[in-house]
Structure formats: C-alpha cells, structure tokens
Coordinates of C-alpha atoms and ligand atoms in Angstrom, one line a residue:
M85 CA 109.7 85.6 99.6
A86 CA 111.9 83.4 101.7
G87 CA 111.2 83.8 105.4
A88 CA 108.2 86.1 104.9
M89 CA 105.7 86.0 107.7
L90 CA 102.5 87.8 107.4
G91 CA 100.7 89.1 110.5
A92 CA 97.0 89.9 110.6
I93 CA 94.6 91.7 113.0
E94 CA 90.8 91.6 112.7
A95 CA 90.0 94.3 115.1
G96 CA 86.4 94.0 116.3
G97 CA 84.3 95.7 118.9
T98 CA 84.2 92.7 121.2
K99 CA 87.4 90.8 120.2
F100 CA 90.6 91.0 118.3
V101 CA 91.5 88.0 116.1
L102 CA 95.2 87.7 115.5
A103 CA 96.9 85.4 113.0
V104 CA 100.3 84.8 111.4
G105 CA 101.1 82.8 108.3
P106 CA 103.3 82.7 105.3
S107 CA 100.4 83.4 102.9
P108 CA 96.8 84.5 103.1
D109 CA 95.5 80.9 102.6
R110 CA 97.8 79.5 105.3
I111 CA 97.3 80.5 108.9
T112 CA 100.0 78.9 111.1
A113 CA 98.9 80.4 114.4
R114 CA 95.9 82.4 115.6
T115 CA 94.4 83.6 118.8
E116 CA 91.6 85.9 120.0
I117 CA 91.8 88.5 122.7
P118 CA 88.9 90.5 124.2
T119 CA 88.6 94.2 123.1
R120 CA 89.3 96.3 126.2
D121 CA 90.7 99.8 126.3
P122 CA 93.1 100.6 123.4
A123 CA 96.3 100.6 125.5
T124 CA 95.6 97.2 127.0
T125 CA 94.3 95.6 123.8
L126 CA 97.0 96.8 121.5
A127 CA 99.8 95.9 123.9
A128 CA 98.4 92.4 124.3
A129 CA 98.3 92.0 120.5
A130 CA 101.9 93.3 120.1
R131 CA 103.1 90.8 122.8
W132 CA 101.4 87.9 120.9
F133 CA 103.1 88.9 117.6
A134 CA 106.4 89.2 119.4
A135 CA 106.0 85.7 120.8
K136 CA 105.2 84.2 117.4
G137 CA 108.5 85.5 115.9
P138 CA 108.9 88.5 113.7
V139 CA 106.3 89.3 111.1
T140 CA 107.5 91.0 108.0
R141 CA 104.2 92.8 107.1
L142 CA 101.0 93.4 109.0
G143 CA 97.5 93.8 107.8
I144 CA 94.8 95.4 110.0
A145 CA 91.1 95.0 109.3
S146 CA 89.4 97.2 111.8
F147 CA 85.9 98.0 113.0
G148 CA 85.0 101.5 111.9
P149 CA 84.6 104.2 111.0
V150 CA 88.3 104.6 110.1
D151 CA 90.5 106.9 108.1
R152 CA 91.9 104.9 105.3
D153 CA 92.9 107.8 103.0
P154 CA 96.7 107.4 102.3
A155 CA 97.0 111.2 101.8
S156 CA 95.5 112.0 105.2
F157 CA 97.5 112.6 108.4
G158 CA 94.8 110.7 110.2
W159 CA 95.4 107.5 108.1
G160 CA 95.3 104.4 110.1
R161 CA 93.0 105.7 112.8
I162 CA 89.7 104.7 114.1
T163 CA 87.6 107.9 113.9
K164 CA 84.3 108.7 115.5
T165 CA 83.3 105.3 116.9
P166 CA 80.8 105.2 119.8
K167 CA 83.0 102.6 121.4
P168 CA 84.4 104.3 124.6
G169 CA 88.1 105.1 124.5
W170 CA 88.7 104.2 120.8
V171 CA 87.9 107.6 119.2
D172 CA 90.9 108.7 117.2
C173 CA 92.9 105.6 118.2
D174 CA 96.0 105.4 115.9
I175 CA 95.9 101.6 115.5
A176 CA 98.1 101.4 112.4
G177 CA 100.6 103.8 113.8
Y178 CA 100.9 101.9 117.0
F179 CA 101.9 98.7 115.2
M180 CA 104.2 100.5 112.8
D181 CA 106.1 101.8 115.8
R182 CA 106.0 98.6 117.8
L183 CA 106.7 96.1 115.0
G184 CA 108.7 98.3 112.6
V185 CA 107.1 96.7 109.5
P186 CA 104.9 97.9 106.6
V187 CA 101.3 98.0 107.7
A188 CA 98.2 97.9 105.5
F189 CA 95.0 99.2 106.9
D190 CA 91.3 98.9 105.9
T191 CA 87.9 98.2 107.4
D192 CA 87.0 94.7 108.6
V193 CA 84.2 94.6 106.0
N194 CA 86.4 95.6 103.1
A195 CA 88.9 92.9 104.1
A196 CA 86.1 90.3 104.4
A197 CA 84.8 91.4 101.0
L198 CA 88.2 91.0 99.5
A199 CA 88.6 87.5 101.0
E200 CA 85.1 86.4 99.8
Y201 CA 85.9 87.8 96.4
A202 CA 89.1 85.7 96.2
A203 CA 87.2 82.6 97.4
A204 CA 84.6 83.2 94.6
Q205 CA 87.1 83.4 91.8
G206 CA 86.7 79.7 91.0
E207 CA 83.0 80.5 90.2
G208 CA 83.9 83.4 87.8
C209 CA 82.5 86.1 90.2
R210 CA 83.7 89.6 89.3
S211 CA 81.6 91.8 91.6
L212 CA 80.6 91.2 95.2
A213 CA 79.3 93.1 98.2
Y214 CA 79.8 91.9 101.7
L215 CA 77.3 93.0 104.5
T216 CA 78.1 92.3 108.1
I217 CA 75.3 92.3 110.6
G218 CA 76.5 92.4 114.1
T219 CA 77.2 95.1 116.8
G220 CA 76.9 97.4 113.8
I221 CA 76.1 97.0 110.1
G222 CA 78.7 97.6 107.6
G223 CA 79.4 96.8 103.9
G224 CA 82.3 96.4 101.6
L225 CA 82.3 96.3 97.8
V226 CA 84.8 94.7 95.4
L227 CA 84.6 95.2 91.7
D228 CA 87.0 93.4 89.4
G229 CA 89.3 92.6 92.3
R230 CA 89.5 96.1 93.7
P231 CA 87.8 97.4 96.9
V232 CA 85.7 100.4 96.0
H233 CA 86.0 103.6 98.1
G234 CA 84.8 107.1 97.7
I235 CA 85.6 110.0 100.0
A236 CA 85.6 107.4 102.8
H237 CA 84.8 103.7 103.0
P238 CA 81.3 102.6 102.1
E239 CA 78.7 103.1 104.9
M240 CA 76.0 100.7 103.8
G241 CA 74.7 100.3 107.3
H242 CA 73.4 103.9 107.3
I243 CA 70.8 103.8 104.5
Y244 CA 67.2 104.4 105.5
P245 CA 65.0 101.3 104.8
R246 CA 61.3 101.5 104.4
R247 CA 59.7 100.7 107.7
H248 CA 58.2 97.2 108.2
P249 CA 54.5 97.4 109.0
L250 CA 55.0 95.6 112.3
D251 CA 57.8 97.9 113.4
H252 CA 56.6 101.4 113.4
D253 CA 57.0 102.3 117.1
F254 CA 60.7 101.7 117.5
A255 CA 62.8 104.9 117.0
G256 CA 66.0 103.1 116.2
I257 CA 69.4 103.3 118.0
C258 CA 71.8 104.9 115.6
P259 CA 73.3 107.9 117.3
H260 CA 73.5 109.7 113.9
H261 CA 70.4 108.7 112.1
G262 CA 68.1 106.9 114.5
A263 CA 66.2 104.5 112.3
C264 CA 68.8 103.8 109.6
L265 CA 69.5 100.1 108.8
E266 CA 72.1 99.8 111.6
G267 CA 69.7 101.6 114.0
L268 CA 66.9 99.1 113.1
A269 CA 68.6 95.8 112.4
S270 CA 71.9 95.5 114.2
G271 CA 72.4 93.2 117.2
P272 CA 71.9 96.0 119.8
A273 CA 68.8 97.2 117.9
V274 CA 67.3 93.7 118.1
K275 CA 68.1 93.6 121.9
A276 CA 66.7 97.1 122.4
R277 CA 63.2 96.2 121.3
W278 CA 62.8 92.5 122.0
G279 CA 65.2 92.1 125.0
A280 CA 67.1 89.2 123.4
S281 CA 69.3 88.4 120.5
L282 CA 67.7 87.2 117.3
S283 CA 69.0 83.7 117.8
E284 CA 67.4 83.6 121.3
L285 CA 64.0 84.5 119.9
A286 CA 61.6 81.6 118.8
A287 CA 61.7 80.8 115.1
D288 CA 58.1 82.1 114.7
H289 CA 58.8 85.4 116.5
P290 CA 58.1 88.3 114.1
A291 CA 61.5 89.8 114.7
H292 CA 63.0 87.3 112.2
A293 CA 60.8 88.5 109.3
I294 CA 61.3 92.1 110.3
I295 CA 65.1 92.0 110.4
A296 CA 65.2 89.9 107.3
D297 CA 63.1 92.5 105.5
Y298 CA 65.4 95.3 106.4
I299 CA 68.5 93.4 105.3
A300 CA 66.8 92.3 102.2
Q301 CA 66.1 96.0 101.3
A302 CA 69.8 96.6 101.5
C303 CA 70.5 93.6 99.3
H304 CA 67.9 94.9 96.8
I305 CA 69.5 98.3 96.8
L306 CA 73.0 96.8 96.2
F307 CA 71.7 94.8 93.2
A308 CA 69.7 97.7 91.8
V309 CA 72.4 100.4 92.2
L310 CA 75.6 98.4 91.6
S311 CA 74.4 95.3 89.8
V312 CA 76.8 93.2 91.9
E313 CA 76.7 89.5 91.2
R314 CA 76.3 88.5 94.8
V315 CA 75.8 89.8 98.3
V316 CA 77.5 87.9 101.1
I317 CA 75.9 88.2 104.5
G318 CA 78.3 87.8 107.5
G319 CA 78.6 88.9 111.1
G320 CA 77.2 87.6 114.4
V321 CA 73.5 88.2 113.8
A322 CA 73.8 86.5 110.4
K323 CA 74.6 83.3 112.2
T324 CA 71.0 83.1 113.4
S325 CA 69.6 79.9 112.1
G326 CA 67.6 80.5 108.9
L327 CA 68.3 84.2 108.7
V328 CA 70.3 84.2 105.5
E329 CA 67.7 82.0 103.8
R330 CA 64.9 84.4 104.9
I331 CA 66.9 87.4 103.6
A332 CA 67.5 85.7 100.3
A333 CA 63.8 84.8 100.0
R334 CA 62.7 88.4 100.9
T335 CA 65.2 89.9 98.5
A336 CA 63.7 87.8 95.7
Q337 CA 60.3 89.1 96.6
L338 CA 61.5 92.7 96.5
D339 CA 63.3 92.1 93.2
A340 CA 60.1 90.6 91.8
G341 CA 61.9 88.8 89.0
Y342 CA 63.6 91.8 87.6
L343 CA 67.3 90.8 88.1
P344 CA 68.7 88.5 85.4
G345 CA 68.8 85.0 86.8
G346 CA 66.9 86.0 89.9
A347 CA 68.0 87.4 93.2
R348 CA 67.5 84.5 95.6
H349 CA 70.7 82.5 94.9
R350 CA 72.7 85.7 94.8
V351 CA 72.4 86.3 98.5
M352 CA 74.5 83.9 100.5
A353 CA 76.5 83.1 103.7
P354 CA 80.3 83.6 103.6
R355 CA 82.2 80.9 101.8
L356 CA 84.9 81.3 104.4
G357 CA 82.5 81.3 107.3
G358 CA 84.0 83.2 110.3
D359 CA 87.4 83.4 108.7
A360 CA 86.6 86.0 106.0
G361 CA 87.8 88.9 108.0
I362 CA 91.1 87.5 109.2
T363 CA 91.8 86.0 105.8
G364 CA 91.2 89.4 104.3
A365 CA 93.6 91.0 106.8
L366 CA 96.3 88.5 105.7
M367 CA 95.6 89.6 102.1
L368 CA 96.1 93.2 103.1
A369 CA 99.4 92.2 104.8
A370 CA 100.5 90.5 101.6
A371 CA 99.9 93.7 99.7
A372 CA 101.4 96.0 102.3
K373 CA 104.0 98.3 100.7
P374 CA 107.0 99.9 102.5
S375 CA 106.1 103.1 100.8
S376 CA 102.5 103.1 102.2
P377 CA 101.6 105.9 104.6
S378 CA 104.5 104.7 106.8
A379 CA 106.1 108.0 105.9
R380 CA 104.3 109.1 109.1
Q381 CA 106.5 106.7 110.9
G382 CA 108.6 108.5 113.5
T383 CA 106.3 111.5 113.8
S384 CA 105.7 112.5 117.3
G385 CA 102.5 113.2 119.1
R386 CA 100.6 110.2 117.9
G387 CA 97.7 109.5 120.2
Ligands
ZN679 ZN1 73.0 105.4 111.0

C-alpha cells in the first residue's frame, strides 16, 4: 500500500518500545519511554507517533492480563494487573481516539510468539510456544500461523510446578496462586528470596538450577500437552548467561528421551533477540482491520 506506515507499541511493565516502519521487517524509527502512570505514558507515546508523521495502522502488544475478545466491551483494555494505576486502562481505545487509525491489540507474548514463528518459517516450523521470563511469566502459542486463544489469552505463567528439593521454604509471590511458576521463577520472585537478580548471582549459586528446573517443567508440559516443535525462551531473566542452555538441558532430563528427536534442541533463545515483541506488534499493525472492534470508537465514558 503506497504511503502505508505501520506503528507499533510493545507495552511493558517497565518500558514502552515504540516503532514505525512500512512493513514488519523494516523499522525506520524506534524509541523507548519509561512506563509511568497511564496518562503520562500514553500521552508521551502519542506525541512520539505524531512527531514521526501519521501512521495508518497501529499494533499494540501489551503486558497483561488484557481483554482481547473482539466481542467484549472491554476489548483493548489491560485488566487486573497488579501494576498500580493500570487496572482497566483502555490502551487500545486511547490510541484509536488519538490517532484515528485501525488498532490491533494482543498480549506482548502472543506478538512475540507470532514474530518468532515468522522468523522460523525458513526452518519449516509449524508450531511454537514463546515463554517470557521477566517481571512476570507469560506464554504465547502459535499453531499453523495462528495464535491460539481460549476464553482468554494463555496464562502459562500460572501453572503449578513440582517444587525443587532446595526450594521448599519459599511461599511464592503470585498474588493469586502463591507458588505458581510466576510466583516462583519470575524476576521479582528471584529477588524476593535471594536479594539479587539471577544475573547478579554467581554462576554456581543454586538459584540457577532451581529457576532452570521450574522453567524446564513448563517446557516439558508444553511439549507433552501440545507437542509443539519448539519453545522459545525470552524476557529479561532469560538473558542471564547460560540460563537457556540450563533450561534446555533440564528439559531433556525431564523428557527422558520420550520426545521424537529429543527435547534439548527444541528449547531456544529468540531468533529475533529483544526485537521479537516489537516486530510482532508491527505484524499486528499490518493485519489491523478497520472493521476490528473500532466500532467502539466514539463511545463515551472510556476510562
Ligand atoms: Zn499465579
């Protein structure tokens, strides 16, 4: 489309990544802004898009949980996040109003999964799960090119792993479940029991094996339940040196040779590195339709 310019937002708990480009594989400008309160953060993002010239479609890949049901009045909102001020924030509605363009909306992990799936097409991959290990733990699933959703988006961070023998005393920090995967293995969970991030702890600290074990259990579940071809491990904690390799090795132990071709090489770091989320947001923008839930456009009383 001549003159088409896609805009993308990867909305994270600590920063927003913004980008524009004519296609998902071509970012012509990008920036990052810190995540403050919604009014300040969304206004700063809108100003940046205005300064970069008009975008014709916008894709938003947001931290969750979100309402991404097109039939719901709450579509486009962040829902019950523990992040102060962001509960019920109508992030998609804000940008539909401010920019007046079609907006596509999904979770940051679903967008990252889509982008990693696209990047794996040269290798014939048809099914992929993406796990992000950071402030929270989330997962996205793509089968035959389509993100998979049920009544909401997947919540892979909230499964209950078997407790590691060296980690029985910690109650976990998930406000909903205590010792679920996110409650045990997210960045804040690591800090809560060892007082430092995983990358700050010595390579021989038991935390590395404990966290790798919990994430490996999630990988094993994904292989066993869904038979995905690969699990991509992204997010801030996953940048810890050696962690993805530890997870892959532990997953292979848990699998015990059951999976055809083995499990070890099926667990990997993102092909797109830190760009998976923003690339996925551009893919969402490219697919944004004017008839998407923008029927809500112009309704009053949006929060
Ligand atoms: Zn939980």
